[in-house]
Short mmCIF file of C-alpha atoms and ligand atoms in Angstrom, two decimals:
data_model
loop_
_atom_site.label_atom_id
_atom_site.label_comp_id
_atom_site.label_asym_id
_atom_site.label_seq_id
_atom_site.Cartn_x
_atom_site.Cartn_y
_atom_site.Cartn_z
CA UNK A 26 62.42 -47.17 14.86
CA UNK A 27 60.50 -47.43 11.59
CA UNK A 28 60.32 -44.44 9.22
CA UNK A 29 56.69 -43.74 10.15
CA UNK A 30 57.46 -43.60 13.85
CA UNK A 31 60.56 -41.44 13.42
CA UNK A 32 58.65 -39.06 11.14
CA UNK A 33 55.59 -38.79 13.37
CA UNK A 34 57.84 -38.26 16.40
CA UNK A 35 59.68 -35.40 14.74
CA UNK A 36 56.45 -33.78 13.49
CA UNK A 37 55.13 -33.83 17.06
CA UNK A 38 58.44 -32.53 18.43
CA UNK A 39 58.27 -29.61 15.98
CA UNK A 40 54.91 -28.64 17.53
CA UNK A 41 55.46 -29.34 21.23
CA UNK A 42 59.15 -28.41 21.56
CA UNK A 43 60.69 -29.76 24.76
CA UNK A 44 57.33 -30.52 26.43
CA UNK A 45 57.62 -34.17 27.52
CA UNK A 46 54.30 -35.90 28.21
CA UNK A 47 54.49 -38.64 30.82
CA UNK A 48 50.96 -40.04 30.65
CA UNK A 49 49.38 -41.38 27.47
CA UNK A 50 45.69 -42.06 27.02
CA UNK A 51 43.49 -43.83 24.51
CA UNK A 52 39.85 -42.77 24.54
CA UNK A 53 37.02 -45.18 23.73
CA UNK A 54 33.68 -44.73 21.95
CA UNK A 55 31.79 -41.68 23.14
CA UNK A 56 34.60 -40.63 25.50
CA UNK A 57 36.30 -38.01 23.31
CA UNK A 58 34.81 -35.20 25.47
CA UNK A 59 37.51 -36.02 28.04
CA UNK A 60 39.88 -33.77 26.11
CA UNK A 61 37.71 -30.69 26.88
CA UNK A 62 39.52 -30.22 30.19
CA UNK A 63 43.05 -30.31 28.82
CA UNK A 64 44.81 -26.94 29.20
CA UNK A 65 47.59 -25.55 27.01
CA UNK A 66 46.35 -28.07 24.46
CA UNK A 67 48.18 -28.65 21.21
CA UNK A 68 46.04 -30.58 18.76
CA UNK A 69 47.57 -32.59 15.91
CA UNK A 70 45.36 -34.42 13.42
CA UNK A 71 46.08 -38.12 12.88
CA UNK A 72 46.06 -37.23 9.18
CA UNK A 73 49.32 -35.31 9.72
CA UNK A 74 51.04 -38.19 11.52
CA UNK A 75 52.42 -41.10 9.46
CA UNK A 76 51.22 -44.50 10.70
CA UNK A 77 48.30 -43.05 12.67
CA UNK A 78 44.79 -44.30 11.81
CA UNK A 79 43.19 -42.28 9.04
CA UNK A 80 39.60 -41.14 8.66
CA UNK A 81 39.08 -44.08 6.27
CA UNK A 82 35.84 -45.77 5.30
CA UNK A 83 36.04 -48.22 8.20
CA UNK A 84 36.44 -45.52 10.86
CA UNK A 85 33.97 -45.59 13.74
CA UNK A 86 31.62 -42.76 14.66
CA UNK A 87 32.00 -41.46 18.20
CA UNK A 88 35.80 -41.52 17.99
CA UNK A 89 37.95 -38.41 17.55
CA UNK A 90 40.98 -38.39 15.30
CA UNK A 91 43.45 -36.04 16.95
CA UNK A 92 46.41 -36.34 19.23
CA UNK A 93 46.05 -33.81 22.05
CA UNK A 94 49.11 -32.86 24.07
CA UNK A 95 48.74 -30.65 27.14
CA UNK A 96 48.11 -30.56 30.88
CA UNK A 97 45.38 -32.50 32.71
CA UNK A 98 45.18 -33.00 36.46
CA UNK A 99 48.59 -31.35 36.82
CA UNK A 100 50.24 -33.95 34.56
CA UNK A 101 51.68 -33.68 31.10
CA UNK A 102 49.46 -35.85 28.93
CA UNK A 103 49.29 -37.07 25.35
CA UNK A 104 45.79 -38.20 24.45
CA UNK A 105 44.79 -40.33 21.49
CA UNK A 106 41.22 -39.12 20.98
CA UNK A 107 40.17 -42.24 19.15
CA UNK A 108 41.43 -45.68 18.27
CA UNK A 109 41.39 -47.99 15.32
CA UNK A 110 39.86 -51.39 16.03
CA UNK A 111 40.83 -54.80 14.70
CA UNK A 112 37.40 -55.12 13.07
CA UNK A 113 37.95 -52.07 10.85
CA UNK A 114 40.37 -53.86 8.54
CA UNK A 115 41.58 -56.99 10.30
CA UNK A 116 44.86 -55.64 11.66
CA UNK A 117 45.49 -56.38 15.37
CA UNK A 118 48.49 -53.99 15.25
CA UNK A 119 46.42 -51.01 14.09
CA UNK A 120 47.41 -48.96 17.17
CA UNK A 121 51.07 -49.94 17.21
CA UNK A 122 52.47 -46.78 15.58
CA UNK A 123 50.54 -44.32 17.81
CA UNK A 124 51.57 -46.22 20.95
CA UNK A 125 55.21 -46.42 19.86
CA UNK A 126 55.16 -42.70 19.08
CA UNK A 127 53.75 -41.85 22.52
CA UNK A 128 56.59 -43.82 24.07
CA UNK A 129 59.11 -42.03 21.83
CA UNK A 130 57.88 -38.61 23.02
CA UNK A 131 58.29 -39.59 26.68
CA UNK A 132 55.16 -41.44 27.82
CA UNK A 133 55.74 -44.09 30.50
CA UNK A 134 52.19 -44.79 31.69
CA UNK A 135 49.08 -45.43 29.61
CA UNK A 136 45.45 -45.00 30.52
CA UNK A 137 43.22 -47.06 28.22
CA UNK A 138 39.47 -46.51 28.17
CA UNK A 139 36.68 -48.24 26.32
CA UNK A 140 32.97 -48.83 26.19
CA UNK A 141 31.94 -52.36 27.01
CA UNK A 142 28.98 -54.57 27.79
CA UNK A 143 28.57 -55.62 31.43
CA UNK A 144 28.51 -59.35 32.06
CA UNK A 145 28.13 -58.85 35.80
CA UNK A 146 24.44 -58.57 36.68
CA UNK A 147 25.32 -56.45 39.73
CA UNK A 148 27.06 -53.80 37.59
CA UNK A 149 24.54 -51.80 35.62
CA UNK A 150 24.94 -49.56 32.53
CA UNK A 151 26.57 -46.14 33.03
CA UNK A 152 28.87 -47.59 35.70
CA UNK A 153 32.62 -47.82 35.36
CA UNK A 154 34.76 -50.95 35.76
CA UNK A 155 38.47 -50.93 36.54
CA UNK A 156 40.07 -53.62 34.40
CA UNK A 157 42.20 -55.95 36.53
CA UNK A 158 42.91 -58.55 33.87
CA UNK A 159 41.81 -59.57 30.42
CA UNK A 160 40.95 -62.59 28.33
CA UNK A 161 42.17 -62.42 24.74
CA UNK A 162 39.26 -64.42 23.36
CA UNK A 163 40.08 -63.40 19.78
CA UNK A 164 43.25 -65.50 19.75
CA UNK A 165 44.83 -62.69 17.70
CA UNK A 166 47.98 -60.98 18.85
CA UNK A 167 49.65 -57.78 17.62
CA UNK A 168 53.07 -59.33 18.26
CA UNK A 169 52.64 -62.23 15.84
CA UNK A 170 55.52 -61.90 13.39
CA UNK A 171 57.59 -59.83 15.80
CA UNK A 172 61.21 -60.98 16.02
CA UNK A 173 63.24 -61.26 19.23
CA UNK A 174 62.76 -62.73 22.68
CA UNK A 175 61.02 -59.56 23.96
CA UNK A 176 57.90 -60.76 22.14
CA UNK A 177 57.35 -63.24 24.99
CA UNK A 178 55.74 -60.60 27.14
CA UNK A 179 54.80 -61.40 30.75
CA UNK A 180 51.13 -60.45 31.04
CA UNK A 181 50.80 -61.39 34.76
CA UNK A 182 50.38 -57.83 36.02
CA UNK A 183 49.42 -56.20 32.74
CA UNK A 184 47.06 -53.83 34.59
CA UNK A 185 49.43 -52.26 37.06
CA UNK A 186 48.46 -53.13 40.68
CA UNK A 187 49.82 -49.83 42.08
CA UNK A 188 47.95 -47.73 39.54
CA UNK A 189 44.79 -49.74 40.24
CA UNK A 190 45.12 -49.01 43.92
CA UNK A 191 45.39 -45.29 43.21
CA UNK A 192 42.34 -45.43 40.93
CA UNK A 193 40.29 -47.26 43.59
CA UNK A 194 41.35 -44.63 46.11
CA UNK A 195 40.20 -41.70 43.98
CA UNK A 196 36.94 -43.50 43.15
CA UNK A 197 36.23 -43.80 46.90
CA UNK A 198 37.24 -40.14 47.47
CA UNK A 199 34.79 -39.01 44.79
CA UNK A 200 31.95 -41.37 45.77
CA UNK A 201 32.02 -43.05 42.36
CA UNK A 202 31.28 -46.80 42.52
CA UNK A 203 34.10 -48.63 40.73
CA UNK A 204 33.84 -52.37 40.21
CA UNK A 205 36.90 -54.36 39.23
CA UNK A 206 36.99 -57.19 36.76
CA UNK A 207 38.11 -59.06 33.69
CA UNK A 208 37.66 -57.55 30.22
CA UNK A 209 37.13 -59.99 27.36
CA UNK A 210 38.12 -59.04 23.82
CA UNK A 211 35.63 -60.27 21.23
CA UNK A 212 36.55 -59.14 17.72
CA UNK A 213 33.29 -57.44 16.71
CA UNK A 214 31.93 -55.61 14.85
CA UNK A 215 28.75 -57.63 15.40
CA UNK A 216 27.76 -57.75 19.06
CA UNK A 217 27.96 -61.11 20.78
CA UNK A 218 25.13 -63.62 20.89
CA UNK A 219 23.44 -64.49 24.19
CA UNK A 220 25.03 -67.96 23.98
CA UNK A 221 28.47 -66.40 23.58
CA UNK A 222 27.89 -64.15 26.58
CA UNK A 223 26.78 -67.15 28.65
CA UNK A 224 30.08 -68.84 27.71
CA UNK A 225 32.21 -65.77 28.45
CA UNK A 226 30.65 -65.42 31.90
CA UNK A 227 31.48 -69.05 32.66
CA UNK A 228 35.05 -68.35 31.52
CA UNK A 229 35.37 -65.57 34.09
CA UNK A 230 34.65 -62.42 32.09
CA UNK A 231 33.01 -59.38 33.69
CA UNK A 232 32.90 -57.04 30.68
CA UNK A 233 33.05 -57.61 26.93
CA UNK A 234 34.30 -55.28 24.24
CA UNK A 235 35.95 -54.95 20.86
CA UNK A 236 39.23 -53.21 21.66
CA UNK A 237 41.91 -52.52 24.28
CA UNK A 238 43.49 -55.98 24.59
CA UNK A 239 45.85 -55.68 21.59
CA UNK A 240 46.80 -52.17 22.77
CA UNK A 241 47.62 -53.41 26.26
CA UNK A 242 49.77 -56.21 24.82
CA UNK A 243 51.67 -53.59 22.81
CA UNK A 244 52.01 -51.30 25.84
CA UNK A 245 53.47 -54.10 27.93
CA UNK A 246 55.80 -55.09 25.09
CA UNK A 247 57.05 -51.50 25.07
CA UNK A 248 57.39 -51.40 28.87
CA UNK A 249 54.55 -48.95 29.53
CA UNK A 250 52.55 -49.28 32.76
CA UNK A 251 48.83 -49.60 32.09
CA UNK A 252 45.61 -48.69 33.85
CA UNK A 253 42.30 -49.49 32.13
CA UNK A 254 38.72 -48.29 32.60
CA UNK A 255 35.61 -49.68 30.94
CA UNK A 256 32.49 -47.58 30.66
CA UNK A 257 29.69 -50.14 30.80
CA UNK A 258 27.17 -48.96 28.26
CA UNK A 259 24.77 -51.91 28.32
CA UNK A 260 24.14 -55.29 29.83
CA UNK A 261 25.73 -57.82 27.46
CA UNK A 262 23.56 -59.72 24.97
CA UNK A 263 20.82 -61.79 26.54
CA UNK A 264 21.12 -60.12 29.95
CA UNK A 265 18.47 -57.43 29.35
CA UNK A 266 15.75 -56.50 26.88
CA UNK A 267 17.57 -53.41 25.60
CA UNK A 268 18.42 -53.65 21.92
CA UNK A 269 22.16 -53.34 21.34
CA UNK A 270 23.39 -50.69 18.91
CA UNK A 271 26.32 -48.35 18.49
CA UNK A 272 23.95 -45.41 19.04
CA UNK A 273 23.00 -46.82 22.42
CA UNK A 274 26.71 -47.31 23.24
CA UNK A 275 27.46 -43.66 22.42
CA UNK A 276 24.50 -42.32 24.41
CA UNK A 277 25.33 -44.17 27.62
CA UNK A 278 29.07 -43.55 27.17
CA UNK A 279 28.33 -39.83 27.38
CA UNK A 280 26.98 -40.37 30.93
CA UNK A 281 29.90 -42.61 31.89
CA UNK A 282 32.36 -40.12 30.38
CA UNK A 283 31.52 -37.63 33.15
CA UNK A 284 32.47 -40.21 35.79
CA UNK A 285 35.62 -41.19 33.91
CA UNK A 286 36.57 -37.50 33.63
CA UNK A 287 36.31 -37.07 37.40
CA UNK A 288 38.22 -40.29 38.06
CA UNK A 289 41.00 -39.45 35.64
CA UNK A 290 41.54 -35.91 36.83
CA UNK A 291 41.78 -37.04 40.48
CA UNK A 292 43.94 -40.00 39.47
CA UNK A 293 46.40 -37.74 37.63
CA UNK A 294 46.61 -35.41 40.62
CA UNK A 295 47.72 -38.38 42.79
CA UNK A 296 50.55 -39.54 40.52
N1 HPA B 322 29.80 -55.99 23.39
C1 HPA B 322 30.93 -55.62 22.77
N2 HPA B 322 31.37 -54.37 22.72
C2 HPA B 322 30.63 -53.43 23.33
C3 HPA B 322 29.44 -53.73 24.00
C4 HPA B 322 29.02 -55.09 24.03
O1 HPA B 322 27.96 -55.43 24.61
N3 HPA B 322 28.95 -52.56 24.50
C5 HPA B 322 29.83 -51.60 24.14
N4 HPA B 322 30.85 -52.10 23.43
#
């Protein structure tokens, strides 16, 4: 355990005592309102946790910067309100310390959420996609430089089939359409070109975004089970006339966030 991780873990322990969260979450752009429903919440600013992303110049609007520990859907949860992206300063391991710390405080399952562009013409903005696989189109990897044979992580079932089944079940119970598909990581921060989207669709992508993949690689490296949801905030470049912008992402994410809230609460109740 590095110094940062040991220190952050003991700072959190000093605030949450023997409360042991089982489920970790990472919230995407515009999804921070998910924490509103957490009860018995203890909020710790990333600024107080060594190794956690700071409120630096590259930070993205629409992302919170607290760790929230509490109860949601009857489960003990630890929620990372916002993430740091590769494009903020070129580090694919930017979320490594927070994920390692969640594991150190007891987390065994991770829910990752993001906003993404839909590359499936049948799945329109404000809908939610369950990620069933990903394409690491960036070619970057947070484990480059990692020593030891554990770095050769099996990514075959990176998005846990059992957890996906549960999520599909609660989507049906709640009457929320939930498509399933492949998330492609493009580095950002510029959006993709229409030609790039045409290529990514041919390659088998269903949604495109600027995050999540390096986090999932780290989760699997650490042995955490993963379930991932994309809030589709727009049709990907070239697939509609809507101009792409971060403002647009945040606005539509707010609509999708309500669906994700319902899904997550029901999902947690079923675990
Ligand atoms: N591309 C990449 N990231 C995104 C998009 C997109 O179209 N929409 C929201 N995040």
